[in-house]
C-alpha atoms as a printed R data frame, in Angstrom:
    type eleno elety resid chain resno      x       y      z
1   ATOM     1    CA   MET     A     1 20.047 323.022 85.756
2   ATOM     2    CA   THR     A     2 23.290 324.973 86.120
3   ATOM     3    CA   LYS     A     3 23.305 327.993 83.821
4   ATOM     4    CA   ALA     A     4 26.308 329.917 82.552
5   ATOM     5    CA   LEU     A     5 26.626 333.466 81.267
6   ATOM     6    CA   VAL     A     6 29.554 333.993 78.903
7   ATOM     7    CA   LEU     A     7 30.027 337.718 78.572
8   ATOM     8    CA   GLY     A     8 32.241 339.845 76.366
9   ATOM     9    CA   ILE     A     9 32.560 343.445 77.485
10  ATOM    10    CA   GLY     A    10 34.290 346.470 76.016
11  ATOM    11    CA   ASN     A    11 34.012 348.925 73.149
12  ATOM    12    CA   VAL     A    12 34.923 347.678 69.673
13  ATOM    13    CA   LEU     A    13 35.324 351.269 68.451
14  ATOM    14    CA   TRP     A    14 38.536 351.769 70.436
15  ATOM    15    CA   ALA     A    15 41.022 349.215 69.120
16  ATOM    16    CA   ASP     A    16 41.997 346.655 71.804
17  ATOM    17    CA   GLU     A    17 39.065 347.723 73.980
18  ATOM    18    CA   GLY     A    18 37.068 345.349 71.790
19  ATOM    19    CA   PHE     A    19 38.930 342.201 72.875
20  ATOM    20    CA   GLY     A    20 36.123 340.883 75.092
21  ATOM    21    CA   VAL     A    21 33.399 341.419 72.535
22  ATOM    22    CA   ARG     A    22 35.461 339.802 69.790
23  ATOM    23    CA   CYS     A    23 36.081 336.778 72.025
24  ATOM    24    CA   VAL     A    24 32.416 336.058 72.634
25  ATOM    25    CA   GLU     A    25 31.670 336.536 68.922
26  ATOM    26    CA   ALA     A    26 34.425 334.063 68.014
27  ATOM    27    CA   LEU     A    27 33.143 331.604 70.612
28  ATOM    28    CA   ALA     A    28 29.654 331.686 69.116
29  ATOM    29    CA   ASP     A    29 31.156 331.087 65.676
30  ATOM    30    CA   CYS     A    30 33.158 327.983 66.601
31  ATOM    31    CA   ARG     A    31 31.377 326.232 69.509
32  ATOM    32    CA   ALA     A    32 27.826 324.977 69.851
33  ATOM    33    CA   PHE     A    33 26.370 325.402 73.337
34  ATOM    34    CA   GLY     A    34 23.029 324.211 74.627
35  ATOM    35    CA   ASP     A    35 20.342 326.049 76.577
36  ATOM    36    CA   ASP     A    36 22.510 325.987 79.696
37  ATOM    37    CA   ALA     A    37 24.773 328.761 78.369
38  ATOM    38    CA   LEU     A    38 24.057 332.293 77.183
39  ATOM    39    CA   LEU     A    39 26.683 334.001 75.021
40  ATOM    40    CA   LEU     A    40 26.247 337.765 75.296
41  ATOM    41    CA   ASP     A    41 27.889 340.878 73.902
42  ATOM    42    CA   GLY     A    42 27.727 343.079 76.988
43  ATOM    43    CA   GLY     A    43 29.442 346.031 75.332
44  ATOM    44    CA   THR     A    44 29.495 348.914 77.804
45  ATOM    45    CA   GLN     A    45 25.996 348.368 79.203
46  ATOM    46    CA   GLY     A    46 26.933 348.393 82.893
47  ATOM    47    CA   LEU     A    47 23.995 347.938 85.242
48  ATOM    48    CA   TYR     A    48 21.724 346.928 82.361
49  ATOM    49    CA   LEU     A    49 23.508 343.561 82.590
50  ATOM    50    CA   LEU     A    50 22.164 342.838 86.082
51  ATOM    51    CA   PRO     A    51 19.186 340.707 84.944
52  ATOM    52    CA   PHE     A    52 21.552 338.433 83.031
53  ATOM    53    CA   LEU     A    53 23.698 337.855 86.127
54  ATOM    54    CA   GLU     A    54 20.585 337.106 88.143
55  ATOM    55    CA   ASP     A    55 19.802 334.140 85.896
56  ATOM    56    CA   ALA     A    56 23.341 332.691 85.956
57  ATOM    57    CA   ASP     A    57 25.142 330.287 88.271
58  ATOM    58    CA   LEU     A    58 28.475 330.650 86.455
59  ATOM    59    CA   LEU     A    59 29.969 333.765 84.868
60  ATOM    60    CA   VAL     A    60 32.804 333.969 82.340
61  ATOM    61    CA   VAL     A    61 33.960 337.458 81.370
62  ATOM    62    CA   PHE     A    62 36.267 338.290 78.462
63  ATOM    63    CA   ASP     A    63 37.802 341.756 78.663
64  ATOM    64    CA   ALA     A    64 40.808 343.905 77.872
65  ATOM    65    CA   VAL     A    65 42.337 344.689 81.265
66  ATOM    66    CA   ASP     A    66 45.309 346.879 82.130
67  ATOM    67    CA   TYR     A    67 47.277 344.608 84.440
68  ATOM    68    CA   GLY     A    68 50.462 346.613 83.886
69  ATOM    69    CA   LEU     A    69 51.974 343.679 81.990
70  ATOM    70    CA   VAL     A    70 53.583 343.266 78.585
71  ATOM    71    CA   PRO     A    71 50.997 344.040 75.875
72  ATOM    72    CA   GLY     A    72 49.290 340.883 74.685
73  ATOM    73    CA   THR     A    73 49.786 339.093 78.014
74  ATOM    74    CA   MET     A    74 46.776 337.150 79.250
75  ATOM    75    CA   LYS     A    75 45.888 336.817 82.911
76  ATOM    76    CA   ILE     A    76 43.184 334.576 84.352
77  ATOM    77    CA   VAL     A    77 41.422 335.609 87.552
78  ATOM    78    CA   GLU     A    78 38.722 333.736 89.461
79  ATOM    79    CA   GLY     A    79 36.227 334.285 92.260
80  ATOM    80    CA   ASP     A    80 36.409 337.292 94.553
81  ATOM    81    CA   GLU     A    81 39.503 338.595 92.758
82  ATOM    82    CA   VAL     A    82 37.524 339.398 89.596
83  ATOM    83    CA   PRO     A    83 36.058 342.786 90.591
84  ATOM    84    CA   ARG     A    84 39.343 343.885 92.175
85  ATOM    85    CA   PHE     A    85 41.340 343.197 89.022
86  ATOM    86    CA   MET     A    86 38.774 344.867 86.799
87  ATOM    87    CA   GLY     A    87 39.131 348.099 88.741
88  ATOM    88    CA   ALA     A    88 42.845 348.146 89.562
89  ATOM    89    CA   LYS     A    89 43.753 350.367 86.622
90  ATOM    90    CA   LYS     A    90 40.556 351.441 84.935
91  ATOM    91    CA   MET     A    91 40.936 352.136 81.232
92  ATOM    92    CA   SER     A    92 37.385 353.239 80.541
93  ATOM    93    CA   LEU     A    93 34.010 353.725 82.143
94  ATOM    94    CA   HIS     A    94 32.806 350.224 81.235
95  ATOM    95    CA   GLN     A    95 35.188 348.676 83.770
96  ATOM    96    CA   THR     A    96 33.908 350.858 86.601
97  ATOM    97    CA   GLY     A    97 30.426 349.980 85.436
98  ATOM    98    CA   PHE     A    98 31.006 346.260 85.538
99  ATOM    99    CA   GLN     A    99 32.520 346.462 89.015
100 ATOM   100    CA   ASP     A   100 29.263 348.094 90.033
101 ATOM   101    CA   VAL     A   101 27.287 345.317 88.360
102 ATOM   102    CA   ILE     A   102 29.064 342.625 90.361
103 ATOM   103    CA   ALA     A   103 28.865 344.595 93.618
104 ATOM   104    CA   THR     A   104 25.149 345.234 93.135
105 ATOM   105    CA   ALA     A   105 24.482 341.600 92.293
106 ATOM   106    CA   GLN     A   106 26.334 340.541 95.451
107 ATOM   107    CA   LEU     A   107 24.353 342.988 97.598
108 ATOM   108    CA   MET     A   108 21.089 341.723 96.128
109 ATOM   109    CA   GLY     A   109 22.102 338.113 96.681
110 ATOM   110    CA   PHE     A   110 22.070 336.892 93.112
111 ATOM   111    CA   CYS     A   111 25.672 337.109 91.957
112 ATOM   112    CA   PRO     A   112 26.770 333.932 90.120
113 ATOM   113    CA   ASP     A   113 28.418 331.367 92.392
114 ATOM   114    CA   GLU     A   114 31.610 331.159 90.338
115 ATOM   115    CA   LEU     A   115 33.327 333.881 88.312
116 ATOM   116    CA   LEU     A   116 36.116 333.704 85.758
117 ATOM   117    CA   LEU     A   117 37.801 336.733 84.161
118 ATOM   118    CA   ILE     A   118 39.868 336.085 81.043
119 ATOM   119    CA   GLY     A   119 41.747 339.317 80.509
120 ATOM   120    CA   CYS     A   120 44.268 340.502 77.966
121 ATOM   121    CA   GLN     A   121 46.722 343.377 78.335
122 ATOM   122    CA   PRO     A   122 45.945 345.841 75.516
123 ATOM   123    CA   VAL     A   123 48.460 347.329 73.127
124 ATOM   124    CA   GLU     A   124 46.499 350.331 71.855
125 ATOM   125    CA   LEU     A   125 43.336 352.053 73.011
126 ATOM   126    CA   GLU     A   126 43.621 355.558 71.519
127 ATOM   127    CA   ASP     A   127 42.662 354.543 68.000
128 ATOM   128    CA   TYR     A   128 39.048 355.407 67.306
129 ATOM   129    CA   GLY     A   129 37.728 353.100 64.621
130 ATOM   130    CA   GLY     A   130 40.805 350.880 64.817
131 ATOM   131    CA   GLY     A   131 40.736 347.137 65.264
132 ATOM   132    CA   LEU     A   132 42.517 344.733 67.578
133 ATOM   133    CA   ARG     A   133 46.290 344.812 67.373
134 ATOM   134    CA   GLN     A   134 47.634 341.511 66.096
135 ATOM   135    CA   VAL     A   135 49.211 340.400 69.372
136 ATOM   136    CA   VAL     A   136 45.842 340.879 71.109
137 ATOM   137    CA   ALA     A   137 43.849 339.201 68.331
138 ATOM   138    CA   ASP     A   138 46.229 336.240 68.545
139 ATOM   139    CA   CYS     A   139 45.124 335.694 72.159
140 ATOM   140    CA   ILE     A   140 41.519 334.954 71.203
141 ATOM   141    CA   PRO     A   141 41.921 331.193 70.448
142 ATOM   142    CA   ARG     A   142 43.674 330.584 73.771
143 ATOM   143    CA   ALA     A   143 41.034 332.626 75.613
144 ATOM   144    CA   LEU     A   144 38.292 330.475 74.095
145 ATOM   145    CA   THR     A   145 40.098 327.256 75.001
146 ATOM   146    CA   ILE     A   146 40.409 328.390 78.628
147 ATOM   147    CA   ALA     A   147 36.732 329.355 78.794
148 ATOM   148    CA   CYS     A   148 35.488 326.094 77.274
149 ATOM   149    CA   ALA     A   149 37.663 323.969 79.572
150 ATOM   150    CA   TRP     A   150 36.506 325.892 82.655
151 ATOM   151    CA   LEU     A   151 32.864 325.527 81.661
152 ATOM   152    CA   ASP     A   152 33.275 321.853 80.753
153 ATOM   153    CA   GLU     A   153 34.664 321.125 84.221
154 ATOM   154    CA   ARG     A   154 31.439 322.550 85.626
155 ATOM   155    CA   GLY     A   155 29.110 320.593 83.372
156 ATOM   156    CA   ILE     A   156 28.546 323.186 80.643
157 ATOM   157    CA   LYS     A   157 29.387 321.252 77.507
158 ATOM   158    CA   SER     A   158 30.004 322.483 73.986
159 ATOM   159    CA   THR     A   159 30.887 320.853 70.689
160 ATOM   160    CA   PRO     A   160 32.494 322.128 67.497
161 ATOM   161    CA   GLY     A   161 29.891 324.103 65.615
162 ATOM   162    CA   ARG     A   162 28.037 327.347 66.022
163 ATOM   163    CA   THR     A   163 25.775 328.876 68.648
164 ATOM   164    CA   ASP     A   164 22.892 330.776 67.099
165 ATOM   165    CA   THR     A   165 22.101 333.716 69.331
166 ATOM   166    CA   GLY     A   166 20.514 337.110 68.982
167 ATOM   167    CA   ASP     A   167 22.575 338.464 71.852
168 ATOM   168    CA   LEU     A   168 25.636 339.533 69.859
169 ATOM   169    CA   ALA     A   169 26.315 342.761 67.991
170 ATOM   170    CA   ASP     A   170 24.687 343.512 64.666
171 ATOM   171    CA   THR     A   171 26.431 341.806 61.766
172 ATOM   172    CA   SER     A   172 27.499 345.205 60.390
173 ATOM   173    CA   ILE     A   173 29.994 345.649 63.224
174 ATOM   174    CA   ARG     A   174 31.056 342.039 63.688
175 ATOM   175    CA   MET     A   175 34.801 341.654 63.345
176 ATOM   176    CA   ALA     A   176 35.085 340.704 59.656
177 ATOM   177    CA   ALA     A   177 32.732 343.433 58.424
178 ATOM   178    CA   TYR     A   178 34.267 346.015 60.731
179 ATOM   179    CA   GLU     A   179 37.865 345.243 59.785
180 ATOM   180    CA   ASN     A   180 37.214 345.026 56.046
181 ATOM   181    CA   GLY     A   181 35.111 348.177 55.943
182 ATOM   182    CA   ARG     A   182 37.438 350.450 57.906
183 ATOM   183    CA   PRO     A   183 38.814 353.496 56.076
184 ATOM   184    CA   THR     A   184 42.544 354.174 56.206
185 ATOM   185    CA   GLU     A   185 44.049 356.438 58.857
186 ATOM   186    CA   GLU     A   186 44.592 359.033 56.120
187 ATOM   187    CA   ASP     A   187 40.887 358.991 55.267
188 ATOM   188    CA   ALA     A   188 39.495 358.938 58.802
189 ATOM   189    CA   CYS     A   189 40.947 360.489 61.942
190 ATOM   190    CA   ARG     A   190 41.505 357.874 64.669
191 ATOM   191    CA   VAL     A   191 41.940 360.067 67.764
192 ATOM   192    CA   GLY     A   192 38.823 362.228 67.741
193 ATOM   193    CA   ASP     A   193 37.035 364.756 65.561
194 ATOM   194    CA   ALA     A   194 39.715 366.433 63.444
195 ATOM   195    CA   ARG     A   195 37.482 369.500 62.965
196 ATOM   196    CA   PHE     A   196 38.177 370.524 66.554
197 ATOM   197    CA   PHE     A   197 41.946 370.047 66.587
198 ATOM   198    CA   PRO     A   198 44.031 373.213 66.839
199 ATOM   199    CA   THR     A   199 45.850 374.033 63.638
200 ATOM   200    CA   ALA     A   200 49.311 375.509 63.339
201 ATOM   201    CA   GLU     A   201 49.324 379.148 62.369
């Protein structure tokens, strides 16, 4: 049986860095997959994701990627181009880490046969505790449509519904809870620990 790994990577604590994770959460909420697909919040786990790649024949990755394009632009990359695009302009350590995951899987001979990267150009990354900017959040439905169509063409079917999985983030930091529970910028510094900022004399 062909098996697919659908992976969202990134860090939800840094605004648009959370695009990939929010995509895989949204996919689990609106599509029902069978045992031939694993929907996984990969976060920033890097090489810890290797065992999941070993079990997969197909890999779909959602991520925020700096392509140097207009913010909110989506770009779809397949096959051998995936690791190159993920490392062209690294925004954070998780991208370097995932390049290493793919390279290691290839060296060990168990990289998935087909790879698809669904990337979105971020608007804002330097906003600790911030959520997705609207133009990036608006890309999620299209990203899910692309992923489902790609998987369907390869025999991985889904139907409207929900995929119950324990491989997503805790409910306390899922998108709705995170967005609704965020303090204002006046109440919580978004660019670091304000206690260590220099103050004007």
